[in-house]
CSV table of C-alpha atoms in Angstrom, one decimal:
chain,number,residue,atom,x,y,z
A,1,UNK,CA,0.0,0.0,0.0
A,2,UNK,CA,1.1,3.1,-1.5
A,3,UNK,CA,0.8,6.0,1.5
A,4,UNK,CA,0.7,10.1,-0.3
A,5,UNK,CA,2.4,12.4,2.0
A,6,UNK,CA,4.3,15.5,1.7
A,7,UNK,CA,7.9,14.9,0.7
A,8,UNK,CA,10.1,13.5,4.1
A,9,UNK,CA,12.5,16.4,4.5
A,10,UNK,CA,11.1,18.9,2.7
A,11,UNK,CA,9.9,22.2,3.5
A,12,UNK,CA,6.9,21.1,5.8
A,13,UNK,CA,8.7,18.5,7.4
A,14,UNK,CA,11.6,20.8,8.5
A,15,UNK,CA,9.2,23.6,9.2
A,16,UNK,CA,7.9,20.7,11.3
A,17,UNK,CA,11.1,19.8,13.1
A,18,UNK,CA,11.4,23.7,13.7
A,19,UNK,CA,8.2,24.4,15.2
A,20,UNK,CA,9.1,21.4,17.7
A,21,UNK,CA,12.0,22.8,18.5
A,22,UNK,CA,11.0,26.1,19.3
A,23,UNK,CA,8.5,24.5,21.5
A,24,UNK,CA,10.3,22.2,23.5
A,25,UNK,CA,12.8,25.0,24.2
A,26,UNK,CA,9.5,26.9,25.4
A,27,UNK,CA,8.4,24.0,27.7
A,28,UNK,CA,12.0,23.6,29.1
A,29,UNK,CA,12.2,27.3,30.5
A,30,UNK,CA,8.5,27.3,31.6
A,31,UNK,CA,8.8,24.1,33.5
A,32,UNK,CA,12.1,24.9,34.7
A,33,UNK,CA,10.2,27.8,36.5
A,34,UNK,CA,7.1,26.7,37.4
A,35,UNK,CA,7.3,22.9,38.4
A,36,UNK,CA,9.7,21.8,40.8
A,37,UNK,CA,8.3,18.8,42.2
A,38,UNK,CA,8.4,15.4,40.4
A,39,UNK,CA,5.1,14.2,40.8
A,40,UNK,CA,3.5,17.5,39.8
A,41,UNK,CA,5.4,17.1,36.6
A,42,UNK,CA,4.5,13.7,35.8
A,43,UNK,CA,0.5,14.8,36.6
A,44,UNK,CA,1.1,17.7,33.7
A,45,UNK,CA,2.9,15.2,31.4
A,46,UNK,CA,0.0,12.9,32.0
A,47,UNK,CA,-2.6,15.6,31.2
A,48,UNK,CA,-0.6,17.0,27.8
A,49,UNK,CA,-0.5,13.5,26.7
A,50,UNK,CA,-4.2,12.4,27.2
A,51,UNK,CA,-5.2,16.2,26.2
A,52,UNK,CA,-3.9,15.7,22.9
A,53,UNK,CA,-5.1,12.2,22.4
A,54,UNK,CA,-8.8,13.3,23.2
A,55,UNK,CA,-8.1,16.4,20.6
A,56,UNK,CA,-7.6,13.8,17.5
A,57,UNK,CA,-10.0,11.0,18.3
A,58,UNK,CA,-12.6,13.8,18.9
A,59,UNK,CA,-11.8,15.0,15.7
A,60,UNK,CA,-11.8,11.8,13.8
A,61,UNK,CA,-14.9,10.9,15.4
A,62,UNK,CA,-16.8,13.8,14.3
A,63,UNK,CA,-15.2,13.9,11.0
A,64,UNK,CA,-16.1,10.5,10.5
A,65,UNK,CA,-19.1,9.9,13.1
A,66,UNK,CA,-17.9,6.7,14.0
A,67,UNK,CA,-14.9,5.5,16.5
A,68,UNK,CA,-11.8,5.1,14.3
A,69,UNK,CA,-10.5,1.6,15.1
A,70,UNK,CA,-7.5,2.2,13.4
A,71,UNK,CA,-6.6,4.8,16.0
A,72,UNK,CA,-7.5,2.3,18.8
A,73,UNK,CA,-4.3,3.8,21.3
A,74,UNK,CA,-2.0,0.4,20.6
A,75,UNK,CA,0.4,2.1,18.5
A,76,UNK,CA,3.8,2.4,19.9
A,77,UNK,CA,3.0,6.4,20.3
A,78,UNK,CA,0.0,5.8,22.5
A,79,UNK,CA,2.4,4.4,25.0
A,80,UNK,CA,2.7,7.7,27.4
A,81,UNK,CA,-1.0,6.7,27.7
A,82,UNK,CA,-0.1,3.6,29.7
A,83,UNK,CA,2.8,4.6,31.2
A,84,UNK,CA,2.3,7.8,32.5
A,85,UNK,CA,-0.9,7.3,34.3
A,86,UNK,CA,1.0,3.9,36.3
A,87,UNK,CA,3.6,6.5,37.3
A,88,UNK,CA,1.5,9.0,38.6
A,89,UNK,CA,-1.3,6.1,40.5
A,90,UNK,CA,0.9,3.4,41.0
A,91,UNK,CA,3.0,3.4,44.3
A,92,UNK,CA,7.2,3.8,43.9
A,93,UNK,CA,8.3,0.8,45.3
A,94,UNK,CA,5.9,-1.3,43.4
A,95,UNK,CA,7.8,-3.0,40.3
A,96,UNK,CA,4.8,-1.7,37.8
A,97,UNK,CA,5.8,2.0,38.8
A,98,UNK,CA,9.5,0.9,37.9
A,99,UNK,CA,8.7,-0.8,35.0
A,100,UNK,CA,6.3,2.3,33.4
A,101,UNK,CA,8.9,4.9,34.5
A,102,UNK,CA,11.8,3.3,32.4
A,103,UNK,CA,9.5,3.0,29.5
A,104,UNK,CA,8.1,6.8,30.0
A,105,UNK,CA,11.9,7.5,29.2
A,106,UNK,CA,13.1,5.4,26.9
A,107,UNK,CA,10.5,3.9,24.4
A,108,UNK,CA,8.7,7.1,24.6
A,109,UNK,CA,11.9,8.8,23.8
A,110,UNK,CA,12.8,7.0,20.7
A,111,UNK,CA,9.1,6.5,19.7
A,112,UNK,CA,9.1,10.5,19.3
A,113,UNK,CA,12.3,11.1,17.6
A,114,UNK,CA,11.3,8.0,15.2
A,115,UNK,CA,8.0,9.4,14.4
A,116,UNK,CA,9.2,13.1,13.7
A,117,UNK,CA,12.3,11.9,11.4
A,118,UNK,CA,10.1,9.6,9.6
A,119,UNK,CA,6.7,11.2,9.9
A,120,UNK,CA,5.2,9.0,7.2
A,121,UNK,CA,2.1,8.4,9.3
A,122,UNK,CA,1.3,12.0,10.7
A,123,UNK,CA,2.3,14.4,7.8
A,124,UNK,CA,-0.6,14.4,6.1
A,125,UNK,CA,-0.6,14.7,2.4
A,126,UNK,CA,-0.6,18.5,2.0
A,127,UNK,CA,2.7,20.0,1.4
A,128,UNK,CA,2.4,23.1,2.9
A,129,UNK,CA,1.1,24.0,6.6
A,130,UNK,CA,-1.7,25.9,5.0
A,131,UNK,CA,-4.6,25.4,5.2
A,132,UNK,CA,-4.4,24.7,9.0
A,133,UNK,CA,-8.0,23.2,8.9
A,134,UNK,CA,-6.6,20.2,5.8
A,135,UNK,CA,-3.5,20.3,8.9
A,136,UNK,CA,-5.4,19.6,12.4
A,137,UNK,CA,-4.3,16.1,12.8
A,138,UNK,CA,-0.8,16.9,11.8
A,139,UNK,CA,-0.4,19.6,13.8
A,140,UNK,CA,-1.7,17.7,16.8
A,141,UNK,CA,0.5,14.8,16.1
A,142,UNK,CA,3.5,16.9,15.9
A,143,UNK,CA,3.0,18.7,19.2
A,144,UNK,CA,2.1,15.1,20.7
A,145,UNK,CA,5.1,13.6,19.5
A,146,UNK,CA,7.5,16.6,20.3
A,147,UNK,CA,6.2,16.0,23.9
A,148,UNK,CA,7.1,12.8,23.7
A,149,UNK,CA,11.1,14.1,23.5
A,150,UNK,CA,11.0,16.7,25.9
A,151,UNK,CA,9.2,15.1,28.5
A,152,UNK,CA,11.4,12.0,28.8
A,153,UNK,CA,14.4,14.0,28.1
A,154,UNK,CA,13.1,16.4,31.3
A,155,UNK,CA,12.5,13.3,33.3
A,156,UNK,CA,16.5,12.7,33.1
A,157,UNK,CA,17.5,16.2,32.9
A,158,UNK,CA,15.6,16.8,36.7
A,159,UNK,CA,17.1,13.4,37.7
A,160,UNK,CA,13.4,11.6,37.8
A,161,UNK,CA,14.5,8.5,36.0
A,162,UNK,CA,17.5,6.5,36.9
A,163,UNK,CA,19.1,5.2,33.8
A,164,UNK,CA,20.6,2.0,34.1
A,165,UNK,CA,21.0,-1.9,31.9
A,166,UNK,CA,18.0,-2.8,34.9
A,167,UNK,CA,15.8,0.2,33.5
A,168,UNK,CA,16.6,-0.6,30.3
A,169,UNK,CA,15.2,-4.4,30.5
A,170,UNK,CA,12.3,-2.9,32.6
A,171,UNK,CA,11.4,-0.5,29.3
A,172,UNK,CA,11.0,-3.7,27.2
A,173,UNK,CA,9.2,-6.1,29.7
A,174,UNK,CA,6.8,-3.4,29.5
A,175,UNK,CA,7.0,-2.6,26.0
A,176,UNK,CA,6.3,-6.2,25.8
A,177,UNK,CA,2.8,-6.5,27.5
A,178,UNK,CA,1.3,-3.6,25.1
A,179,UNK,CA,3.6,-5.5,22.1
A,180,UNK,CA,1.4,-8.2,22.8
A,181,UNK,CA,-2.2,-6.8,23.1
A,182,UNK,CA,-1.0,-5.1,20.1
A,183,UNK,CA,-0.9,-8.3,18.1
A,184,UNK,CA,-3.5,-10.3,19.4
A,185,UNK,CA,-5.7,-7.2,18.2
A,186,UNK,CA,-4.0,-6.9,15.0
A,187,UNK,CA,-4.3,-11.1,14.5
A,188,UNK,CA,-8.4,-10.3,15.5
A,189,UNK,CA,-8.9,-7.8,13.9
A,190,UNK,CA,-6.4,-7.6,10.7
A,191,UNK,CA,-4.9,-4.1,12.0
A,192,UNK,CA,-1.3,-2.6,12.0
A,193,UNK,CA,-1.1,-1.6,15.5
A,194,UNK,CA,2.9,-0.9,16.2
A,195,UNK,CA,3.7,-1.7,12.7
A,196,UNK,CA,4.1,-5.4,13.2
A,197,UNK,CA,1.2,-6.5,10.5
A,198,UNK,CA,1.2,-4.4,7.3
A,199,UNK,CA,4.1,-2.3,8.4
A,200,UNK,CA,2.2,1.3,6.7
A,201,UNK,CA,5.3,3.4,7.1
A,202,UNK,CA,7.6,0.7,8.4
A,203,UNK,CA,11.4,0.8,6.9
A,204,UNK,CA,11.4,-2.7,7.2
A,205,UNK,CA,7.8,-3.3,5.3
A,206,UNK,CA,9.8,-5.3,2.4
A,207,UNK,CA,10.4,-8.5,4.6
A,208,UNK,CA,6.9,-8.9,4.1
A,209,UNK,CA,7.5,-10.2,0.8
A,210,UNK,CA,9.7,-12.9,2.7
A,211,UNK,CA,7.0,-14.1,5.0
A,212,UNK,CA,4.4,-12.1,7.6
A,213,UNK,CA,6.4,-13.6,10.5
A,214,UNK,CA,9.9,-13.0,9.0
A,215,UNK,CA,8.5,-8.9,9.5
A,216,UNK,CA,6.8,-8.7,12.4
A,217,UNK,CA,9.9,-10.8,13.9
A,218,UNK,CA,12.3,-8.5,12.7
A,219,UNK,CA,10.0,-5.1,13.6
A,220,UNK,CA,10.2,-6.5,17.4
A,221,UNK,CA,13.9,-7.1,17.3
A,222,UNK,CA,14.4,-3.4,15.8
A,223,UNK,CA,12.1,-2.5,19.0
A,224,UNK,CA,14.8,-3.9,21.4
A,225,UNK,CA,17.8,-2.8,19.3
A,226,UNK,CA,16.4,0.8,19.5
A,227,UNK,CA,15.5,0.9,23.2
A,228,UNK,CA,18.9,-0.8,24.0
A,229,UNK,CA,20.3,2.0,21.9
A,230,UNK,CA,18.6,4.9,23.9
A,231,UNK,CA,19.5,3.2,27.0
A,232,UNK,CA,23.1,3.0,25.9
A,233,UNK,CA,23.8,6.6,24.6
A,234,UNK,CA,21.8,8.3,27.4
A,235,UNK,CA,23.5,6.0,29.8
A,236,UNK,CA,26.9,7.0,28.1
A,237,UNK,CA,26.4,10.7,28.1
A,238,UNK,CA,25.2,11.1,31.8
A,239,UNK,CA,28.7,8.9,32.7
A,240,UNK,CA,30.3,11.2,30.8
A,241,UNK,CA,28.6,14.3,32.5
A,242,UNK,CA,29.8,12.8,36.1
């Protein structure tokens, strides 16, 4: 399947990456002012993420006037969704906390800088920011996605998150639980939740012509390789910092 968008690195896309920019260096000084407590932070982050989501299923839902079960939040990008509402609810010492903490850093993190350097899903098809009405959804999904940078990036700039090989396995046990809801709903219901069925936007989508489990395989592997990377490099540069 053959997905129209507006060219990947050209002027909308790097008007895009800009406007992201500019914004996270907004949220950084604002947040660096206002909120100085870890838990009130994690609440906001919460409330951006789920404020956002709300803002494009309402949309497609009364665009459409139906729920849009392709936007079902199983996507790798709706996991802030989990994650931050364990951190805020669920107690610290219990492993779950743990476990959503590490993934509210690192999954989230590369999920976000994935989406917005390939943003083959949430570009749209216009090549110009203009009109902003034919741009709603991609202007809500690059906000989204810029948030899900800055906040995990804040989480280890304020020392929230500890960063370590434990936190790292942690983000993938719990990538692993949605990973699997993911495919039993794409197996259900023939979806592409997380890229691991059709692979719509996926750099990996020609193993499909291999064999379906040759791809999904191989898109869950990628999934590890990248979360060990963030783990690694983050790891490497706060080492470094010490």
């Amino acid at each position: 399947m053959m997905i129209l968008t507006a060219p990947i690195f050209g002027a909308k896309h790097i008007e895009g990456l800009i406007f992201v920019a500019i914004l996270n260096v907004v949220l950084y000084f604002v947040f660096k002012k206002y909120v100085k407590d870890e838990r009130r932070f994690m609440i906001i982050a919460l409330i951006l993420f789920y404020v956002f989501e709300v803002l494009k299923l309402g949309y497609l839902i009364i665009r459409d006037g139906s729920f849009p079960m392709n936007h079902i939040p199983l996507h790798l990008c709706s996991l802030p969704l989990y994650a931050f509402p364990i951190i805020v609810f669920v107690k610290k010492d219990y492993w779950l906390h743990h476990w959503a903490k590490a993934a509210g850093f690192g999954v989230v993190l590369i999920a976000g800088i994935t989406a917005l350097v390939m943003p083959v899903n949430i570009i749209g098809s216009n090549e110009t920011w203009f009109s902003l009405e034919d741009n709603y959804l991609p202007f809500i999904s690059f906000i989204y996605h810029g948030l899900m940078i800055f906040i995990p990036w804040y989480m280890v700039k304020a020392g929230y998150v500890s960063i370590s090989r434990k936190s790292m396995l942690q983000a993938m046990y719990f990538t692993t639980i949605i990973m699997v809801i993911a495919l039993i709903v794409n197996l259900i219901w023939d979806k592409d939740y997380m890229l691991l069925n059709t692979g719509n936007g996926s750099p990996l989508v020609f193993l499909r012509d291999i064999h379906q489990v040759v791809y999904t395989m191989s898109m869950i592997a990628l999934g590890y390789i990248m979360i060990a990377i963030t783990f690694g490099v983050t790891m490497a540069i706060v080492s470094r910092k010490k």
